[in-house]
Structures are given as structure tokens and as C-alpha cells.
Amino acid sequence: MTLLSSSSMKVGRLTVYFSNVKTALSKTGLPDLDYALNPYAGCSFGCIYCYARLYTSDRRASKKWGEVVVVKSNIVKVLEREVEKLPRGVVGLGTITDGYQTVESIFKLARKSLELLFNREFHVSIQTKSPMVLRDLDILAAKRENVDVGFTITTLKDEIAKLIEPHAPPPLARLRALKSLSKAGVRTWVFYGPIIPGFNDDAETMKNIALLSAETGATLYYDPLRVKPFMLSTDYPLRKEALKARSRWWLARIEAAIKRLCVDYGLECRRGFEATPLT
Ligand code: SF4
């Protein structure tokens, strides 16, 4: 950690800024969620397909996706006031950021937010790629009826994950964390998305992810790549794949294959949600 100024610092390759927010919980149009809570703007995991950059209002983070993270310094204080006033509901923790990204180990905003939300009987739905969520297993297990945790698992192959999610924890670490949570009685789900032609749409990957969901009792969400304009620019590394993902034939093939697996393994399967507006 290196302090750059009173309002920024370096954490490894990341530039970290600090900001103050007026609200912590925002209304969301996402299914099954009443509120979204994003303690950080930007995400150090820097997935190359990430749509969240489109919904991140802090331009420092959205422009240099994966290189800049903004810590919402006062979010816990703001949340403390809001939980007293707002109607109870389901809070999505990490809808346009990963609440358990690298800087969470320093600032612990996700953990402090969870404590406040649980104290006021809100239900929290966490989506992450990070085994750091296990740090909070004590409160998650204690409040298991008020929480569910979803792991995004796009592939179980390291070499593919490194290409599309260059700074995210490896698939095996996510898989182990998912199993630990499930073993501790926390309701879990797997988010298999985005499914990208030629990267993670093969039969072996689908089967392994379905098996993992079955083994952990997790609901399986699947989400074929949603093609956004930035994916069609000539210098976007997955442009060819993005073009293919628009084909109806490909989408129908993916949908049919997953539905078959869900029947075979007796899984509850749901199509992923459109990420607009994420917060
Ligand atoms: S972990 Fe999620 S929020 Fe972070 S870069 Fe990847 S897709 Fe985006």
C-alpha cells in the first residue's frame, strides 16, 4: 500500500480513490432484489466481459476498468441511517462490483454492511467470485435464513479463466468456497455466465458446472453473453465471439443443452437477469 495523496493510494497494481456517497441502498429493477448495495465503484477483478462498467457512474473507475477502484468511505455511516428508515427487503450486495474484491480485505465495507443489514433483519443476496466471503462465514452461518450467496463460475479451466477474468480468484478457489458455504448450511447458487462461444460453451464445462450445482444443492443461473456495443469495436478481444453470441442458432443450442442437464441432474435452473439498471 502506498499513499499517493490524501484522496488516493496504490494497492498493488490498483489505484484506489475515496469518495463520499449520499445514499447507500438504491432501488433496483433486478428480479428478486429490492435494493442494491455496492460498497465500491469499479472492480479489481477486471473481467474483460464485465458490463458493470456501463452502469458505474464514477468515470475514473468505468474508464480504467479493473485498474481503478473507488472506496465509498462513508457508506457504512449512511447505511446505518437508512436501515432505520427504509422498509425491510432483499439487498443485492455487489450488483455492479464485487463486494469481496481485493480492497475489501483492507476496508471491510462488505462485512460492516452485512452486520448492519442483518441487525435490522434485511435479507442479503451476495454475488461474488471471491473466497474472501468465507472470512464472514461466522455471520453468514449465524444468519443463514437471511442470506444467500452466489458464486459466478464461468469455467473450471484455469487457462480460460485467466483469459476472461484476469485478476479474479481461480475457479478452484471459488468452487471450494461454494462447497464450504453449502456445508455450513448457507443457501448457495451458481451463476454460469456469461457463456461465451468457444470459451465456456462446451459440453464438458456445462456438465461440470451442472454437477457442481447439484452437489452443493445450488440453484443454477445461466446467462449467455449479452452483447453490448463496446464488444463490437474492432479492438475488443472477444469481438468474434460477441458476433457469434448474437446468433439465434447458438442461443437456442445453449438453452437446449442447459435445460437437458437441469432435467438430468434435477436442478433448479433459471435464466440470468439483464443487468439494467444494476443499481
Ligand atoms: S467480478 Fe463481476 S463486477 Fe468485477 S469485473 Fe468481474 S464481472 Fe465485473
Coordinates of C-alpha atoms and ligand atoms in Angstrom, one line a residue:
M1 CA 0.0 0.0 0.0
T2 CA 1.4 3.4 -0.9
L3 CA -0.3 6.7 -0.1
L4 CA -0.4 8.9 -3.3
S5 CA -2.3 11.8 -1.7
S6 CA -5.0 12.4 0.9
S7 CA -7.6 11.1 -1.5
S8 CA -5.8 8.2 -3.3
M9 CA -3.4 5.3 -2.8
K10 CA -1.8 2.5 -4.6
V11 CA -2.7 -1.1 -3.7
G12 CA -0.5 -3.4 -5.8
R13 CA -1.4 -2.5 -9.4
L14 CA -4.6 -0.8 -8.4
T15 CA -5.2 2.9 -8.0
V16 CA -7.7 3.5 -5.1
Y17 CA -9.7 6.7 -4.7
F18 CA -12.1 7.6 -1.9
S19 CA -15.4 9.2 -2.3
N20 CA -18.5 10.1 -0.1
V21 CA -22.0 9.0 -1.1
K22 CA -25.4 10.4 -0.3
T23 CA -27.2 7.1 -0.4
A24 CA -26.1 3.5 0.3
L25 CA -29.1 1.4 -0.7
S26 CA -30.5 2.1 -4.2
K27 CA -33.7 0.8 -5.7
T28 CA -33.0 -1.9 -8.3
G29 CA -35.0 -3.3 -11.2
L30 CA -33.3 -6.7 -10.8
P31 CA -35.6 -9.6 -10.2
D32 CA -35.8 -10.8 -6.6
L33 CA -34.0 -7.8 -5.2
D34 CA -35.4 -4.7 -3.6
Y35 CA -32.2 -2.8 -3.1
A36 CA -28.6 -2.8 -4.4
L37 CA -25.6 -2.1 -2.3
N38 CA -22.2 -1.5 -3.9
P39 CA -19.5 -0.5 -1.4
Y40 CA -17.0 0.1 -4.2
A41 CA -17.2 1.6 -7.6
G42 CA -15.1 -0.4 -10.1
C43 CA -13.7 -3.8 -9.6
S44 CA -10.2 -5.0 -9.3
F45 CA -11.0 -8.4 -10.9
G46 CA -11.2 -6.7 -14.3
C47 CA -13.2 -9.3 -16.2
I48 CA -13.0 -8.4 -19.9
Y49 CA -16.7 -9.1 -20.5
C50 CA -17.9 -7.0 -17.5
Y51 CA -21.0 -5.0 -18.3
A52 CA -20.8 -3.2 -14.9
R53 CA -18.5 -0.5 -16.4
L54 CA -21.6 0.7 -18.3
Y55 CA -23.5 1.3 -15.1
T56 CA -20.7 2.7 -13.0
S57 CA -21.2 6.5 -12.7
D58 CA -17.7 7.2 -11.4
R59 CA -15.7 7.8 -14.6
R60 CA -12.3 7.1 -13.0
A61 CA -13.4 3.5 -12.5
S62 CA -15.5 3.0 -15.6
K63 CA -12.8 4.3 -17.9
K64 CA -10.0 2.2 -16.5
W65 CA -12.0 -0.9 -15.6
G66 CA -10.0 -3.3 -13.4
E67 CA -7.3 -0.7 -12.7
V68 CA -9.1 1.8 -10.6
V69 CA -11.4 1.3 -7.6
V70 CA -13.3 3.9 -5.6
V71 CA -13.9 3.2 -2.0
K72 CA -17.2 4.7 -0.8
S73 CA -15.7 5.8 2.5
N74 CA -18.9 6.9 4.3
I75 CA -21.2 4.2 3.0
V76 CA -21.5 2.3 6.4
K77 CA -22.5 5.5 8.2
V78 CA -25.1 6.3 5.5
L79 CA -26.4 2.7 5.6
E80 CA -26.7 2.9 9.4
R81 CA -29.2 5.7 9.0
E82 CA -31.0 4.1 6.0
V83 CA -31.7 0.7 7.7
E84 CA -33.6 2.6 10.4
K85 CA -35.9 4.2 7.9
L86 CA -36.3 2.0 4.9
P87 CA -38.8 -0.9 4.6
R88 CA -37.2 -4.3 5.0
G89 CA -36.4 -6.1 1.8
V90 CA -33.8 -8.0 -0.1
V91 CA -30.5 -6.3 -0.7
G92 CA -28.2 -7.4 -3.5
L93 CA -24.6 -7.0 -2.3
G94 CA -22.4 -6.5 -5.3
T95 CA -24.5 -5.8 -8.3
I96 CA -22.0 -3.7 -10.2
T97 CA -18.9 -4.5 -8.3
D98 CA -17.6 -7.5 -6.4
G99 CA -18.0 -6.7 -2.7
Y100 CA -15.3 -9.2 -1.9
Q101 CA -12.6 -7.8 -4.2
T102 CA -9.0 -7.2 -3.1
V103 CA -9.6 -3.9 -1.2
E104 CA -12.3 -5.4 1.0
S105 CA -9.5 -7.1 3.0
I106 CA -8.4 -3.6 4.0
F107 CA -11.7 -1.6 4.3
K108 CA -14.2 -4.3 5.3
L109 CA -17.1 -2.3 4.0
A110 CA -19.0 -5.5 2.9
R111 CA -18.6 -7.1 6.3
K112 CA -19.7 -3.9 8.2
S113 CA -22.7 -3.5 5.9
L114 CA -23.7 -7.1 6.4
E115 CA -23.7 -6.6 10.2
L116 CA -25.9 -3.6 9.9
L117 CA -28.3 -5.2 7.5
F118 CA -28.6 -8.5 9.5
N119 CA -29.2 -6.5 12.7
R120 CA -32.2 -4.9 11.1
E121 CA -33.5 -8.1 9.5
F122 CA -32.8 -7.4 5.9
H123 CA -32.2 -10.3 3.6
V124 CA -28.9 -10.2 1.7
S125 CA -28.2 -11.8 -1.6
I126 CA -24.4 -11.8 -2.3
Q127 CA -22.9 -12.4 -5.7
T128 CA -19.1 -12.8 -5.8
K129 CA -16.2 -14.5 -7.4
S130 CA -14.1 -14.4 -4.3
P131 CA -13.4 -16.9 -1.5
M132 CA -12.9 -13.9 0.8
V133 CA -16.6 -14.2 1.5
L134 CA -15.6 -17.1 3.8
R135 CA -13.9 -14.5 6.1
D136 CA -17.5 -13.7 7.1
L137 CA -18.7 -17.2 7.5
D138 CA -19.4 -16.6 11.2
I139 CA -22.1 -14.0 10.5
L140 CA -23.4 -15.7 7.3
A141 CA -23.9 -19.1 9.1
A142 CA -25.5 -17.4 12.1
K143 CA -27.9 -15.6 9.8
R144 CA -28.3 -18.3 7.3
E145 CA -32.1 -17.8 6.9
N146 CA -31.4 -14.2 5.9
V147 CA -28.8 -14.7 3.3
D148 CA -27.9 -16.5 0.0
V149 CA -24.6 -16.5 -1.7
G150 CA -24.0 -16.9 -5.4
F151 CA -20.7 -17.7 -7.0
T152 CA -20.0 -16.7 -10.6
I153 CA -18.3 -19.7 -12.1
T154 CA -17.8 -19.3 -15.8
T155 CA -15.4 -22.2 -16.3
L156 CA -13.5 -24.7 -14.3
K157 CA -10.5 -24.3 -16.5
D158 CA -7.8 -22.0 -15.2
E159 CA -6.4 -21.2 -18.6
I160 CA -9.8 -19.9 -19.8
A161 CA -10.5 -18.0 -16.5
K162 CA -7.1 -16.2 -16.8
L163 CA -8.1 -15.0 -20.3
I164 CA -11.5 -13.6 -19.5
E165 CA -11.2 -12.8 -15.7
P166 CA -7.5 -12.0 -15.5
H167 CA -7.4 -10.8 -11.8
A168 CA -10.3 -12.8 -10.3
P169 CA -9.7 -15.7 -8.0
P170 CA -9.2 -19.0 -9.8
P171 CA -12.2 -21.3 -10.4
L172 CA -11.0 -23.9 -8.0
A173 CA -10.9 -21.4 -5.1
R174 CA -14.5 -20.4 -5.9
L175 CA -15.6 -24.0 -6.1
R176 CA -14.1 -24.7 -2.7
A177 CA -15.6 -21.6 -1.1
L178 CA -19.0 -22.6 -2.6
K179 CA -18.7 -26.0 -1.0
S180 CA -17.7 -24.6 2.4
L181 CA -20.7 -22.3 2.4
S182 CA -23.1 -25.0 1.4
K183 CA -21.6 -27.3 4.0
A184 CA -22.2 -24.6 6.6
G185 CA -25.9 -24.6 5.7
V186 CA -25.8 -21.3 3.8
R187 CA -28.1 -21.2 0.7
T188 CA -26.0 -21.0 -2.4
W189 CA -26.4 -20.5 -6.1
V190 CA -24.1 -20.7 -9.1
F191 CA -24.1 -18.1 -11.8
Y192 CA -22.8 -19.7 -15.0
G193 CA -22.3 -16.6 -17.1
P194 CA -21.5 -15.1 -19.3
I195 CA -21.5 -18.1 -21.6
I196 CA -19.1 -17.1 -24.4
P197 CA -18.9 -19.1 -27.7
G198 CA -15.7 -21.1 -28.0
F199 CA -14.6 -20.2 -24.4
N200 CA -17.0 -21.9 -22.0
D201 CA -19.9 -23.2 -24.0
D202 CA -18.6 -26.7 -24.4
A203 CA -20.4 -29.8 -23.2
E204 CA -17.7 -30.7 -20.6
T205 CA -17.9 -27.2 -18.9
M206 CA -21.6 -27.2 -18.9
K207 CA -21.7 -30.7 -17.3
N208 CA -19.2 -29.9 -14.7
I209 CA -20.9 -26.7 -13.6
A210 CA -24.3 -28.5 -13.5
L211 CA -22.7 -31.3 -11.4
L212 CA -21.2 -28.8 -9.0
S213 CA -24.6 -27.1 -8.6
A214 CA -26.2 -30.5 -8.0
E215 CA -23.6 -31.5 -5.5
T216 CA -24.0 -28.3 -3.5
G217 CA -27.7 -28.0 -3.8
A218 CA -27.3 -24.7 -5.6
T219 CA -29.8 -23.1 -8.0
L220 CA -28.1 -22.8 -11.4
Y221 CA -28.4 -19.4 -13.2
Y222 CA -27.1 -19.4 -16.7
D223 CA -26.5 -16.4 -18.8
P224 CA -25.4 -16.4 -22.5
L225 CA -23.2 -13.4 -23.3
R226 CA -25.3 -10.2 -23.6
V227 CA -23.7 -8.3 -26.4
K228 CA -23.0 -4.7 -25.7
P229 CA -21.8 -2.0 -28.1
F230 CA -18.3 -2.0 -26.6
M231 CA -17.9 -5.7 -27.6
L232 CA -18.3 -4.9 -31.2
S233 CA -15.5 -2.5 -31.5
T234 CA -12.6 -3.8 -33.7
D235 CA -10.1 -3.8 -30.9
Y236 CA -12.3 -5.8 -28.4
P237 CA -10.6 -9.1 -27.8
L238 CA -13.9 -11.1 -27.9
R239 CA -15.4 -9.4 -30.9
K240 CA -15.7 -12.6 -32.9
E241 CA -17.3 -14.4 -30.0
A242 CA -19.7 -11.5 -29.4
L243 CA -20.8 -11.6 -33.0
K244 CA -21.5 -15.3 -32.7
A245 CA -23.4 -14.8 -29.4
R246 CA -26.0 -12.8 -31.3
S247 CA -26.9 -15.8 -33.4
R248 CA -30.3 -17.3 -32.6
W249 CA -29.0 -20.8 -33.5
W250 CA -26.2 -20.5 -30.9
L251 CA -28.5 -19.2 -28.2
A252 CA -31.1 -22.0 -28.9
R253 CA -28.3 -24.6 -28.7
I254 CA -27.1 -23.3 -25.4
E255 CA -30.5 -23.1 -23.9
A256 CA -31.5 -26.6 -25.0
A257 CA -28.2 -28.1 -23.7
I258 CA -28.6 -26.5 -20.3
K259 CA -32.2 -27.4 -19.9
R260 CA -31.4 -31.0 -20.7
L261 CA -28.7 -31.0 -18.0
C262 CA -31.0 -29.4 -15.5
V263 CA -33.6 -32.2 -16.0
D264 CA -30.9 -34.9 -15.9
Y265 CA -29.5 -33.6 -12.6
G266 CA -32.8 -32.5 -11.1
L267 CA -31.6 -28.9 -10.8
E268 CA -33.5 -25.7 -10.4
C269 CA -32.3 -23.7 -13.3
R270 CA -33.0 -20.0 -14.1
R271 CA -32.0 -17.8 -16.9
G272 CA -29.7 -15.0 -15.7
F273 CA -31.0 -11.5 -15.4
E274 CA -30.5 -8.5 -17.6
A275 CA -28.2 -6.1 -15.8
T276 CA -30.2 -2.9 -16.3
P277 CA -30.2 -0.9 -14.3
L278 CA -27.9 -2.7 -12.0
T279 CA -28.3 0.0 -9.3
Ligands
SF4_1 S1 -16.0 -9.7 -10.7 FE1 -18.0 -9.0 -11.5 S2 -18.0 -6.8 -11.2 FE2 -15.9 -7.5 -11.0 S3 -15.1 -7.2 -13.1 FE3 -15.8 -9.3 -12.9 S4 -17.9 -9.3 -13.7 FE4 -17.3 -7.2 -13.2

